[in-house]
Short mmCIF file of C-alpha atoms in Angstrom, two decimals:
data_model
loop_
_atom_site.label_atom_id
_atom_site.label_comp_id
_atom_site.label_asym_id
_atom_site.label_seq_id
_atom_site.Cartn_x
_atom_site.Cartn_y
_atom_site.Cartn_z
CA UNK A 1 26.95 -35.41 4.77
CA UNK A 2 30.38 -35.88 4.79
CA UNK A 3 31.22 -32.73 7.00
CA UNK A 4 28.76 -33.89 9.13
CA UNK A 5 30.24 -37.59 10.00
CA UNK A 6 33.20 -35.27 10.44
CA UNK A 7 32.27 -33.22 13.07
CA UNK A 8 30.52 -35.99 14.78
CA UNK A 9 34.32 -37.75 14.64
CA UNK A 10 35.96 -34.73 15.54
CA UNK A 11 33.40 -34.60 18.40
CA UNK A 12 33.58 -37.98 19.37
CA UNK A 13 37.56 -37.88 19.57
CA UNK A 14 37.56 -34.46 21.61
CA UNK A 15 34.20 -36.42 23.63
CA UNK A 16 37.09 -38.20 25.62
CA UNK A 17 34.50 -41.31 26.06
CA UNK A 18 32.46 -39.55 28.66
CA UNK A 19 29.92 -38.30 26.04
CA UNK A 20 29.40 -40.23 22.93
CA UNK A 21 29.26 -37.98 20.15
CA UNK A 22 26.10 -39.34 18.70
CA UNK A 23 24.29 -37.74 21.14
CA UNK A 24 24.53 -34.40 19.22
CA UNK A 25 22.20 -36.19 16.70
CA UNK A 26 19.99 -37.91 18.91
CA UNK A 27 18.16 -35.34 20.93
CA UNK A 28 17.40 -36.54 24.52
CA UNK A 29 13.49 -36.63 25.44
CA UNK A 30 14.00 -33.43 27.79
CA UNK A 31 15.16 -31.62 24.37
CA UNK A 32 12.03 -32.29 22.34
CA UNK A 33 9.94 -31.68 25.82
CA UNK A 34 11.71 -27.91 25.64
CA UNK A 35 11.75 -27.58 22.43
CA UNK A 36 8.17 -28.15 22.40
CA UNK A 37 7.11 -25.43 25.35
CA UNK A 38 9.15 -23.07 23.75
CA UNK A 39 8.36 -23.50 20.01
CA UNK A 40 4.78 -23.34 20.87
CA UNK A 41 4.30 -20.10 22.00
CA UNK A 42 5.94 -18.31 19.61
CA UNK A 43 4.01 -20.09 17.00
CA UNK A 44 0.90 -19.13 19.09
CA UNK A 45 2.05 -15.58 19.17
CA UNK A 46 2.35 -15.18 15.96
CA UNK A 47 -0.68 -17.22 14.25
CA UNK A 48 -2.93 -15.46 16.50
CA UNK A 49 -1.72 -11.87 17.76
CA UNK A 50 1.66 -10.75 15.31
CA UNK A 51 0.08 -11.68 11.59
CA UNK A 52 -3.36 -11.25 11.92
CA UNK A 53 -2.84 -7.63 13.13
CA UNK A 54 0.04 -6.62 11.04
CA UNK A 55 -1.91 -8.41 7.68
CA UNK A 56 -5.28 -6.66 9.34
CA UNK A 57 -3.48 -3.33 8.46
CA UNK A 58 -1.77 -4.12 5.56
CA UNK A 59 -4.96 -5.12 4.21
CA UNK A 60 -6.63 -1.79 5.33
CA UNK A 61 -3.87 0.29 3.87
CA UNK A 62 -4.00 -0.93 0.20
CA UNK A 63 -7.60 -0.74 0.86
CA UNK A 64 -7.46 2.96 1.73
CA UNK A 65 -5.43 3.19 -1.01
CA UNK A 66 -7.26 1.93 -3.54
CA UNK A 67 -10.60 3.74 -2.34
CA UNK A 68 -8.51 6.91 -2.50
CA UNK A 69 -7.30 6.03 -6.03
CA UNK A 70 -11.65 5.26 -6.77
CA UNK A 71 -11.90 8.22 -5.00
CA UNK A 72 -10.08 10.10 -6.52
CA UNK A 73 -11.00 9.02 -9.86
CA UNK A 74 -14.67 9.79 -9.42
CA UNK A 75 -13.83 13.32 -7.89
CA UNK A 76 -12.31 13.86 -11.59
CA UNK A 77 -15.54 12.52 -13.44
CA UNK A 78 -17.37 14.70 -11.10
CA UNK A 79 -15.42 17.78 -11.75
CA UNK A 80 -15.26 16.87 -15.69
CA UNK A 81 -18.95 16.80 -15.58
CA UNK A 82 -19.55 19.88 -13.45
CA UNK A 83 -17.04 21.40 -16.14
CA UNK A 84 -19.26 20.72 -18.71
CA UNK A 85 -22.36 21.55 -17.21
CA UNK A 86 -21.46 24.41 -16.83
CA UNK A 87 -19.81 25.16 -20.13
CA UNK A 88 -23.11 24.12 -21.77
CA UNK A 89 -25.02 26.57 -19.01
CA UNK A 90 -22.54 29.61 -20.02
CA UNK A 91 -23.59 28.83 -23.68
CA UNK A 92 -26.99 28.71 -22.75
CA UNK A 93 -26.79 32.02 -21.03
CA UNK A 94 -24.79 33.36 -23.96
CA UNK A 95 -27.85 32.44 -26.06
CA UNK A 96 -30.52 33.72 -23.96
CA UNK A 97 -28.63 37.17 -23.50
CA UNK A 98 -28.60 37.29 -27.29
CA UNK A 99 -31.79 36.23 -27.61
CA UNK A 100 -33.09 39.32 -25.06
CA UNK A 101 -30.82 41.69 -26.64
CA UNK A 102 -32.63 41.00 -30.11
CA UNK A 103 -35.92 40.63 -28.90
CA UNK A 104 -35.23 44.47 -26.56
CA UNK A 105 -33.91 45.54 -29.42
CA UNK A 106 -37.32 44.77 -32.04
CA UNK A 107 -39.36 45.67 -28.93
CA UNK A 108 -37.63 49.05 -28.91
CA UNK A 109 -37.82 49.46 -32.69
CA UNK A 110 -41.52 49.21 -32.03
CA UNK A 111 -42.16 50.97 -29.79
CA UNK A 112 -41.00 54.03 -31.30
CA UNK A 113 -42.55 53.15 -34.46
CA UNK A 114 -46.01 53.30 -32.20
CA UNK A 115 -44.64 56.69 -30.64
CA UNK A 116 -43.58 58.16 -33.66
CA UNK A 117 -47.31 56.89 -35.36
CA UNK A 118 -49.04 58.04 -32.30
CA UNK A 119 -47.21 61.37 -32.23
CA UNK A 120 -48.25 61.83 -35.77
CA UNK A 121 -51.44 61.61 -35.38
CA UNK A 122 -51.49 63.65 -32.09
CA UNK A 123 -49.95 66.67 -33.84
CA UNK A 124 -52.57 65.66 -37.43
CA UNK A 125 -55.27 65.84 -34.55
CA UNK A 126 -54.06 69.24 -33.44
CA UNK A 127 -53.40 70.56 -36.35
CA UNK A 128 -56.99 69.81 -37.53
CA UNK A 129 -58.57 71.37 -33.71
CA UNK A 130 -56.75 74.33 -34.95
CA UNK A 131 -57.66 74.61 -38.30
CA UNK A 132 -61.41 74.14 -37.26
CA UNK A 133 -61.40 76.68 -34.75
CA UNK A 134 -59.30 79.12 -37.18
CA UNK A 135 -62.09 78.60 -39.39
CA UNK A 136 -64.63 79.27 -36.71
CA UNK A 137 -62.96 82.55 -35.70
CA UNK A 138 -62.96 83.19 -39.55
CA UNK A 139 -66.41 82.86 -39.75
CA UNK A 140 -67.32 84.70 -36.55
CA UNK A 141 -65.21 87.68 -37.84
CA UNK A 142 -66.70 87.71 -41.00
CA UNK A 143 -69.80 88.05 -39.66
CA UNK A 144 -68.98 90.29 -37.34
CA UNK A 145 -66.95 92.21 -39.60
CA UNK A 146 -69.99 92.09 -42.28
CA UNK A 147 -72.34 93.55 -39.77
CA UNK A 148 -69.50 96.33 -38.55
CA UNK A 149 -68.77 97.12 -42.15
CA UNK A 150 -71.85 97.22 -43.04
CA UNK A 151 -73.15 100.02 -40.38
CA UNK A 152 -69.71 101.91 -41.26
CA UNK A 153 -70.38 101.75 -44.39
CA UNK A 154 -73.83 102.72 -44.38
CA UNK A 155 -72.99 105.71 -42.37
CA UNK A 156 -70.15 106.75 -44.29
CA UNK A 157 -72.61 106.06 -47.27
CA UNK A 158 -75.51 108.45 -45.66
CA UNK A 159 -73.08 111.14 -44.88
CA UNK A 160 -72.04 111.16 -48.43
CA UNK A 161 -75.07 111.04 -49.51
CA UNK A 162 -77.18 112.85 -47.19
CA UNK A 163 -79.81 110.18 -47.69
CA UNK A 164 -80.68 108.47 -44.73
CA UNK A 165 -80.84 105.40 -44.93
CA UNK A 166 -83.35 104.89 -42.23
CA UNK A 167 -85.07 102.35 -44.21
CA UNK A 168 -84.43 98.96 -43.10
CA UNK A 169 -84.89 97.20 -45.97
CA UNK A 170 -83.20 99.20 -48.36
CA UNK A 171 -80.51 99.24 -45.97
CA UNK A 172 -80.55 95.80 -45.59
CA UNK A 173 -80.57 95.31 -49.45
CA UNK A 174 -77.41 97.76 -50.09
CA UNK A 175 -75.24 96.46 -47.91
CA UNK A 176 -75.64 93.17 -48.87
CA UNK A 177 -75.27 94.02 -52.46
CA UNK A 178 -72.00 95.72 -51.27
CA UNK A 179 -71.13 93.21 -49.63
CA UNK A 180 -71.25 90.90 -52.34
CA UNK A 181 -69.32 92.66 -55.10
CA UNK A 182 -66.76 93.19 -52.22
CA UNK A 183 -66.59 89.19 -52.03
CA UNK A 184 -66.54 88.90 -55.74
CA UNK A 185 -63.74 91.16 -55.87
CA UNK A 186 -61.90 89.74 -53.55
CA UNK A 187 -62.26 86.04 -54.67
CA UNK A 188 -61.44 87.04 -58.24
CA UNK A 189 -58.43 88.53 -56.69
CA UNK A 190 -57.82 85.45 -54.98
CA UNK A 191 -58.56 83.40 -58.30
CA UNK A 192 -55.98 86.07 -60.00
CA UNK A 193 -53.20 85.49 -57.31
CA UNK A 194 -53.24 81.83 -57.59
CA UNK B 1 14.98 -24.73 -9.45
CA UNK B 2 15.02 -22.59 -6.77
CA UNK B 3 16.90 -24.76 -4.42
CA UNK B 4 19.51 -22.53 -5.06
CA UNK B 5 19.65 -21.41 -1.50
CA UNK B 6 21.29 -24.60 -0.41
CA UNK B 7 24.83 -23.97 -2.43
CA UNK B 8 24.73 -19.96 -1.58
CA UNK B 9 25.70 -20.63 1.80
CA UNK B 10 29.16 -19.67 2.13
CA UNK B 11 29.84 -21.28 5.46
CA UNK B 12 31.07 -24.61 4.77
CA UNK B 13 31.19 -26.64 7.78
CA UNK B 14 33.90 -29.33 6.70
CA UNK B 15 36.50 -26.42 6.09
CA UNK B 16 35.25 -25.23 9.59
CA UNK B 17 35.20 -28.44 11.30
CA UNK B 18 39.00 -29.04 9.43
CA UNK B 19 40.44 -25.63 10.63
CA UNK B 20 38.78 -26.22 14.34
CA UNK B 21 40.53 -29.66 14.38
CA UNK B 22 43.41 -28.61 13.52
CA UNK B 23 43.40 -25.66 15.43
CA UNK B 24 42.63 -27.96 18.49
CA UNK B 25 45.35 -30.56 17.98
CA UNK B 26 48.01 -27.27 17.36
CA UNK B 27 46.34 -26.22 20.74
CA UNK B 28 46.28 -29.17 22.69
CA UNK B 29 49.54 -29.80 21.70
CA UNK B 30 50.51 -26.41 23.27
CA UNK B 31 48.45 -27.01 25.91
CA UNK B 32 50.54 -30.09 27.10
CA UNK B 33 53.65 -28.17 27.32
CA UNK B 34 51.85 -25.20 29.31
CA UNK B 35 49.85 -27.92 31.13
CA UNK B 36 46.43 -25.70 31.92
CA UNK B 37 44.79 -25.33 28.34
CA UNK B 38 41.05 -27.10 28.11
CA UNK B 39 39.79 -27.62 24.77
CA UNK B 40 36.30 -27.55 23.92
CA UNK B 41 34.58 -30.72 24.13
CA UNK B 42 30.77 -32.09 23.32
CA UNK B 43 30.25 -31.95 26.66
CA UNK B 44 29.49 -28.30 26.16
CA UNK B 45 26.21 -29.32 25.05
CA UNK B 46 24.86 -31.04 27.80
CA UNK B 47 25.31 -28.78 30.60
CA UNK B 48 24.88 -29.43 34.12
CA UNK B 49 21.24 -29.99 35.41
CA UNK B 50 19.34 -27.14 37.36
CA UNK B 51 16.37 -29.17 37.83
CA UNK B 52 14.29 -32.03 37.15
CA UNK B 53 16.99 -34.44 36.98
CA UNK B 54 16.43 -37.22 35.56
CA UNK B 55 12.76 -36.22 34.49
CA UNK B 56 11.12 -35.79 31.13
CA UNK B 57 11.05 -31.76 32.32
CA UNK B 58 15.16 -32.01 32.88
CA UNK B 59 16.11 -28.64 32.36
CA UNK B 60 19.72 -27.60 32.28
CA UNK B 61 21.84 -24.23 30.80
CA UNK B 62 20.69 -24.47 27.31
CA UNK B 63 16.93 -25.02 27.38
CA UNK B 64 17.00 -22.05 30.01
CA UNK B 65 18.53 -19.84 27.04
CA UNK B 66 16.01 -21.46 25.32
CA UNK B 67 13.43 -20.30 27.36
CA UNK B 68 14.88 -16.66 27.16
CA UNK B 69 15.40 -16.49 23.44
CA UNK B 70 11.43 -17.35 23.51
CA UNK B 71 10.45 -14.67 26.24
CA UNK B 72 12.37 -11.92 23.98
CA UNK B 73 11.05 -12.96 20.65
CA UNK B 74 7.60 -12.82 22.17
CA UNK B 75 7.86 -9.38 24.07
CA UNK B 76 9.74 -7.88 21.26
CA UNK B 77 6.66 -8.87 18.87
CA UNK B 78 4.30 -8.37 20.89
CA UNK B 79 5.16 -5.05 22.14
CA UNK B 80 6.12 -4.26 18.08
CA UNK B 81 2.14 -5.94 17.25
CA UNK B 82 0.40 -4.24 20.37
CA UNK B 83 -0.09 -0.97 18.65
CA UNK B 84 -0.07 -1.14 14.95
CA UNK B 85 -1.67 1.78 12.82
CA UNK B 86 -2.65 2.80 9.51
CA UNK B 87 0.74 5.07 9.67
CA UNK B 88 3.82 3.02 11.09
CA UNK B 89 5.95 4.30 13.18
CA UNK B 90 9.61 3.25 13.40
CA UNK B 91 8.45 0.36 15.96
CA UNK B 92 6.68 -0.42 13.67
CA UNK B 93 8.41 -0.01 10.38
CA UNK B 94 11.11 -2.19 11.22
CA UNK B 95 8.62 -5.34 12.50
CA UNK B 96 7.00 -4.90 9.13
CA UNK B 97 9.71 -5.16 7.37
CA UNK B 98 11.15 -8.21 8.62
CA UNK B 99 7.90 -9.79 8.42
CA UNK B 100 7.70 -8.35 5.11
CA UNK B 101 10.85 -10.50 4.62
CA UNK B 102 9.71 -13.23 5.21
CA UNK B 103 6.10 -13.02 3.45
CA UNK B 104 7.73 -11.51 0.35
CA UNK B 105 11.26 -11.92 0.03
CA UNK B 106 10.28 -16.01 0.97
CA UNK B 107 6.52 -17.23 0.75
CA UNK B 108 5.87 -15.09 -1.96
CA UNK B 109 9.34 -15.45 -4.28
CA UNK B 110 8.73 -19.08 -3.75
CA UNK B 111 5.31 -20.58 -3.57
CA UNK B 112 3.42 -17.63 -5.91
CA UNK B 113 -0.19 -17.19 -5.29
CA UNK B 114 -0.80 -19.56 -2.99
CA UNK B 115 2.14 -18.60 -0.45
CA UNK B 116 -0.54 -17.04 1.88
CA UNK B 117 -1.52 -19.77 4.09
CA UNK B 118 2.04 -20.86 4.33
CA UNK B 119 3.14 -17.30 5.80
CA UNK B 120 2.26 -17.93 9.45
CA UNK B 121 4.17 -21.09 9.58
CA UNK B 122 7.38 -19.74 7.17
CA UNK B 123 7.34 -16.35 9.51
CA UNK B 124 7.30 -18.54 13.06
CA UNK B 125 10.03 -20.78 11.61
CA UNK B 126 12.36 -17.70 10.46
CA UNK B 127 11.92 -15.84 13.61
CA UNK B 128 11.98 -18.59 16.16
CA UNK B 129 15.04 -19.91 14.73
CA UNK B 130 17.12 -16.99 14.41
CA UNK B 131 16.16 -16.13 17.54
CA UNK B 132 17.46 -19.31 19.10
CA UNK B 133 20.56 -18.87 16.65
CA UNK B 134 21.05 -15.92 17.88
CA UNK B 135 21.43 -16.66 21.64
CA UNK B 136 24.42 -17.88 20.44
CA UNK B 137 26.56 -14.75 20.10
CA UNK B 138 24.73 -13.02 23.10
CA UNK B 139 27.30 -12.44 25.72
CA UNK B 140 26.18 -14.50 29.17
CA UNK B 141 23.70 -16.45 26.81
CA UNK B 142 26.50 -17.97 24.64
CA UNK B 143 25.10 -20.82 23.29
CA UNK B 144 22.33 -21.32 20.22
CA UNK B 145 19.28 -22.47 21.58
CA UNK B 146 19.30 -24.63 18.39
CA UNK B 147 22.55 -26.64 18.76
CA UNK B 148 21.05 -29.19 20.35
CA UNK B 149 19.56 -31.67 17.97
CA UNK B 150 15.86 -31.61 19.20
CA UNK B 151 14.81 -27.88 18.56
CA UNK B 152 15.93 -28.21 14.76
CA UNK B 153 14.06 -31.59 14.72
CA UNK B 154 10.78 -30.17 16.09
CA UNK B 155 10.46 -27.84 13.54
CA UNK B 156 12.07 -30.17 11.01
CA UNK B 157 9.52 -32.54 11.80
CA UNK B 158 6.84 -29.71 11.72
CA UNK B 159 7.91 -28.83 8.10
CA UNK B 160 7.63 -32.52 7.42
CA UNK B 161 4.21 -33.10 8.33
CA UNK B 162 2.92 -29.77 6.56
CA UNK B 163 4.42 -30.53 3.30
CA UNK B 164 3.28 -34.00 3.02
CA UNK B 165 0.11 -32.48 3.79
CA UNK B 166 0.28 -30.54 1.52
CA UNK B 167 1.40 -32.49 -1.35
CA UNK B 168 -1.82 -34.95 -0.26
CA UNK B 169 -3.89 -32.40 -1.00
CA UNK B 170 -3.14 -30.45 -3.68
CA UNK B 171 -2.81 -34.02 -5.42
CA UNK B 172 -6.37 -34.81 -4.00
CA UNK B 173 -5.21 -38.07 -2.55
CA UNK B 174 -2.13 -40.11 -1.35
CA UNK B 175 -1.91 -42.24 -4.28
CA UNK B 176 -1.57 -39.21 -6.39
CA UNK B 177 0.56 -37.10 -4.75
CA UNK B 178 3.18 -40.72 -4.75
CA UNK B 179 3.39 -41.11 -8.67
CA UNK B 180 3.83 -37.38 -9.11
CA UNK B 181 6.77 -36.93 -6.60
CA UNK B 182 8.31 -40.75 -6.63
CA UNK B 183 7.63 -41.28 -10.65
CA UNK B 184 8.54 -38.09 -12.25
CA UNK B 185 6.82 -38.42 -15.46
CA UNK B 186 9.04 -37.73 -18.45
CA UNK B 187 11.52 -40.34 -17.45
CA UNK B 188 11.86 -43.63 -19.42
CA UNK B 189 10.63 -46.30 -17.39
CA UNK B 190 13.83 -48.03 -16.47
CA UNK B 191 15.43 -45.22 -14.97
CA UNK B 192 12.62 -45.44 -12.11
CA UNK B 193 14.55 -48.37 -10.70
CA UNK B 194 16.89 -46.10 -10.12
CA UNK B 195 15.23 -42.35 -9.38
CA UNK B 196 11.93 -43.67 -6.99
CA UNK B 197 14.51 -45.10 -4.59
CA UNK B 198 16.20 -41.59 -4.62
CA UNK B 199 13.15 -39.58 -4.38
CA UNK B 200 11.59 -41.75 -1.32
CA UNK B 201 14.84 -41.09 0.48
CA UNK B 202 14.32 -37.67 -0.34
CA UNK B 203 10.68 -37.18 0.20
CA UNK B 204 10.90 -38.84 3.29
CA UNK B 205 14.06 -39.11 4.81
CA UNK B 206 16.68 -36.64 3.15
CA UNK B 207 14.65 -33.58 3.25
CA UNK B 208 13.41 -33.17 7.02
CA UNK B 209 16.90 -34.88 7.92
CA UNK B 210 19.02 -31.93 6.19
CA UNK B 211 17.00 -29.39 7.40
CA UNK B 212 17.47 -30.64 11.27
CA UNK B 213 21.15 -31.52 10.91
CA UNK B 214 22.46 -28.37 9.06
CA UNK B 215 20.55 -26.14 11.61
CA UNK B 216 22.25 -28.01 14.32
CA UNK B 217 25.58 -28.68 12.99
CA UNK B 218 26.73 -25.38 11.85
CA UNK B 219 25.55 -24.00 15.32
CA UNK B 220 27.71 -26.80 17.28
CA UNK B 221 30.57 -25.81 14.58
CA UNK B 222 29.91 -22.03 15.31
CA UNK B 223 29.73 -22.16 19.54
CA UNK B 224 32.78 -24.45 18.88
CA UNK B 225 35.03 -21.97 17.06
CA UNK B 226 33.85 -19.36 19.58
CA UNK B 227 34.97 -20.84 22.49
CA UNK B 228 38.16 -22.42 20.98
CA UNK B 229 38.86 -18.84 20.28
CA UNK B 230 38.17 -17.23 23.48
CA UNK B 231 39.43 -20.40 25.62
CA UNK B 232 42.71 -20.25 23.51
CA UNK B 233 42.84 -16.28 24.12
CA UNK B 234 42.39 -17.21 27.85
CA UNK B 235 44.97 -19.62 27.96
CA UNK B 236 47.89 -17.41 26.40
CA UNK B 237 46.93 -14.70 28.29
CA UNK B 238 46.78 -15.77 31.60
CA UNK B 239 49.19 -19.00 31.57
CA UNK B 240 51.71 -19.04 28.37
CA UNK B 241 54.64 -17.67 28.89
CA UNK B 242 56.74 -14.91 27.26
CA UNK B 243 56.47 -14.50 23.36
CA UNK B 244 53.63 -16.94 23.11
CA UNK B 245 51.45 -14.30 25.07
CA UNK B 246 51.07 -11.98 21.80
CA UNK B 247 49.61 -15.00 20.10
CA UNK B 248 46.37 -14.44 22.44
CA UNK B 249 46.05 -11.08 20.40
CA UNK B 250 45.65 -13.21 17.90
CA UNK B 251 43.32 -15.24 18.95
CA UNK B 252 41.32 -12.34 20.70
CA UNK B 253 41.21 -11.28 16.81
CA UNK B 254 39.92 -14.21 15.66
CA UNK B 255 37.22 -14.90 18.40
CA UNK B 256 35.71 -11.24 17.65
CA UNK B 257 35.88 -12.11 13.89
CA UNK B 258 34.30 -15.45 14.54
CA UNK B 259 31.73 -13.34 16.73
CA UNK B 260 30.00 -11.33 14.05
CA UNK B 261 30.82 -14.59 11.45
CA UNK B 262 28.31 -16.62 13.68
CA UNK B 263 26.18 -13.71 13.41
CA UNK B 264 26.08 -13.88 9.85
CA UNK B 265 25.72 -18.08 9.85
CA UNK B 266 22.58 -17.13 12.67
CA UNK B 267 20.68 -15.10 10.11
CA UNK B 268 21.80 -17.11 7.16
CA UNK B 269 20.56 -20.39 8.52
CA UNK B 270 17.11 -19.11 9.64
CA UNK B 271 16.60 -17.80 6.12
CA UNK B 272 17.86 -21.05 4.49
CA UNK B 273 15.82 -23.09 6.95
CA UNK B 274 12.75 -21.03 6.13
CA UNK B 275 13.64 -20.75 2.18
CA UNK B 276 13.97 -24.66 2.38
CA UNK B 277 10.88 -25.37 3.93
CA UNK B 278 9.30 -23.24 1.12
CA UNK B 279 10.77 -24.91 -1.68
CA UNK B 280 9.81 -28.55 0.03
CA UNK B 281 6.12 -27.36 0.28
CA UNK B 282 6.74 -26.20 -3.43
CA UNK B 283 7.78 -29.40 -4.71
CA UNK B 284 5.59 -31.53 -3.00
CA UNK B 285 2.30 -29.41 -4.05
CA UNK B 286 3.65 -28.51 -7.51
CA UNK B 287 2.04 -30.88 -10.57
CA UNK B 288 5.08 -32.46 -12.11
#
């Protein structure tokens, strides 16, 4: 306070009685009056245009901030979960393969269990056809062969001889006997070579 | 305490009001020998009238800077608040960051969590006044809008009124917000002969009073020194004689030094104005 009264002595002195220095202190009504008019606008200004817009987008930016920090935060969930997803799905994949590759694999061992079985009995089968008919030719060439041998031998036999042997029945009857100690002789043989 | 503010200032107005009396008596003293020097005088401060003489509307040199400091401060924010984006640009950046002054570096340092509806007032008070501090170093302006008394004593009185308010308020009731600020508990009981005369002074008187006067005496001190300094450069320029010319250099000096000084004071006083009004809304609302 005291450098106050001072300048308002200081002022007073240098006033030279045509102002008093009080006045400095005491504001005049025309001083308030312009104070007023010009005070008021400004504060007009800015309560209503200068702080609501600049606080409007300070607001907004620590907004968008924070939603890009969210934002960003569940784009990381997301990817951690897509991560695992598909970790799990490559295991599960893993698995099936192996699961196909063993079940191909028994599948294949079957298979050419059934082909090998089926061959088997394919060539038994043949082998049996062939056999049979081998013993039907057999039997057709013995009999053929019986009657051929038979009339050879009969007409080597009657040439030799000089006996025909017209008669049927006696011809019949020798060959057949021949016949039969020829088949005696030869199964003995066959008996004797086993 | 954060009152601090008050003591920072490192513009003392005695020591200036000493070194411009002196200066002026040295002066005059000259001046009576060289027989043309004109020492500044309060009549600096009340201007011839341009119009409405005599009228409540009287209107002289300094409410027209008045009205010019106001027409700048408004285009300047509103041209800085007409397009404001997500993305500032350097317009923009700078406005924000003296606002952000104000709404951090003062409401918020100050009043905490409840600064917000205190910003609007705190950021007119800063800007207005330095503004109309300002005007005071502006060549062809010269003169603070705010060293005459009644500017500073508006928004004085405006601080007033919204920290009593205040204070009503957050104490839910006159009666209330009285003991807490005029019977600071805490305090044997005898000393309140002696503090609640102190504190009414100060919640009433003392407070608004300082804020007004300091505003408007270290402008008259500042406009004072200037024009010593450029009336005394004047003077032993054009109408000392000899030697005593080079001690206009001198004063040249010192008027340019006292230039960006008052430039310093300008800003300085707006933010302990503002910082003031913040701590008085602080006390008054603050349980004790």
């Amino acid at each position: 306070m005291s450098a106050l009264s001072t300048v308002g002595a200081v002022l007073a002195a240098k006033g030279s009685g045509e102002i008093d220095g009080i006045r400095l202190f005491v504001p005049a009504s025309y001083d308030i009056l312009w104070s007023l008019v010009v005070v008021i606008p400004i504060a007009i200004l800015f309560y209503k245009v200068v702080l609501p817009k600049f606080t409007a987008v300070l607001d907004e930016r620590t907004e968008r901030i924070e939603g890009g920090i969210a934002k960003a935060e569940s784009a990381q969930a997301e990817a951690e979960a897509a991560l695992a997803r598909h970790t799990q799905e490559l295991a599960e994949a893993r698995a099936e393969a192996a699961r196909i590759r063993e079940d191909a694999r028994g599948e294949g061992a079957a298979i050419v269990a059934e082909l090998r079985a089926k061959a088997g009995a394919d060539a038994e089968r043949i082998l049996e056809t062939a056999q049979r008919q081998i013993e039907a030719e057999r039997q057709q060439a013995v009999v053929s062969l019986r009657a051929e041998v038979g009339t050879l031998a009969t007409q080597l036999a009657s040439k030799i001889v000089g006996e025909a042997l017209d008669d049927q029945v006696r011809q019949s009857r020798v060959v057949d006997r021949f016949l039969d100690e020829l088949e005696a002789s030869i199964t003995a043989d066959a008996g004797k070579g086993k | 305490m954060r009152r601090r503010g008050v003591d920072r200032r490192p513009h003392d107005p005695e020591e200036l009001v000493l070194y411009t009396a002196a200066t002026t008596r040295l002066l005059a003293a000259a001046g009576e020998s060289g027989g043309g020097f004109k020492a500044p005088t309060i009549a600096e401060f009340f201007p011839g009238v341009i119009a409405f003489e005599g009228t409540l509307f009287e209107f002289n040199r300094i409410m027209l800077v008045r009205v010019i400091g106001a027409v700048a401060l408004c285009l300047l924010f509103w041209a800085a608040s007409r397009r404001v984006s997500l993305v500032p640009g350097r317009g923009q950046g700078v406005a924000e960051m003296a606002l952000d002054f104000v709404r951090v570096n003062i409401a918020q340092e100050v009043l905490g969590k409840d600064s917000r509806r205190y910003v609007p007032m705190l950021t007119t008070l800063f800007f207005a006044i330095l503004a109309f501090n300002i005007t005071g170093v502006i060549p062809l302006l010269n003169i603070a809008g705010t060293s005459l008394m009644g500017l500073p004593l508006v928004l004085a009185a405006w601080v007033y009124v919204v920290y009593l308010a205040a204070g009503v308020k957050a104490h839910h009731g006159v009666g209330a917000f009285l003991k807490s600020n005029l019977f600071p508990p805490g305090v044997p009981p005898v000393l309140y002969l002696l503090i609640t005369p102190i504190e009414i002074l100060q919640v009433f008187l003392f407070r608004p009073a300082t804020l007004a006067i300091r505003l408007t005496a270290n402008m008259i001190a500042g406009h004072l020194l200037l024009v010593l300094s450029f009336a005394a450069t004047q003077f032993f320029f054009f109408e000392a004689t000899g030697a005593i010319k080079a001690i206009g250099a001198l004063s040249l000096a010192a008027g340019f030094a006292f230039t960006l000084f008052e430039l310093l004071v300008a800003a300085l006083q707006a933010y302990i104005f503002t910082l003031l009004a913040a701590v008085y809304i602080n006390l008054s609302t603050e349980a004790h």
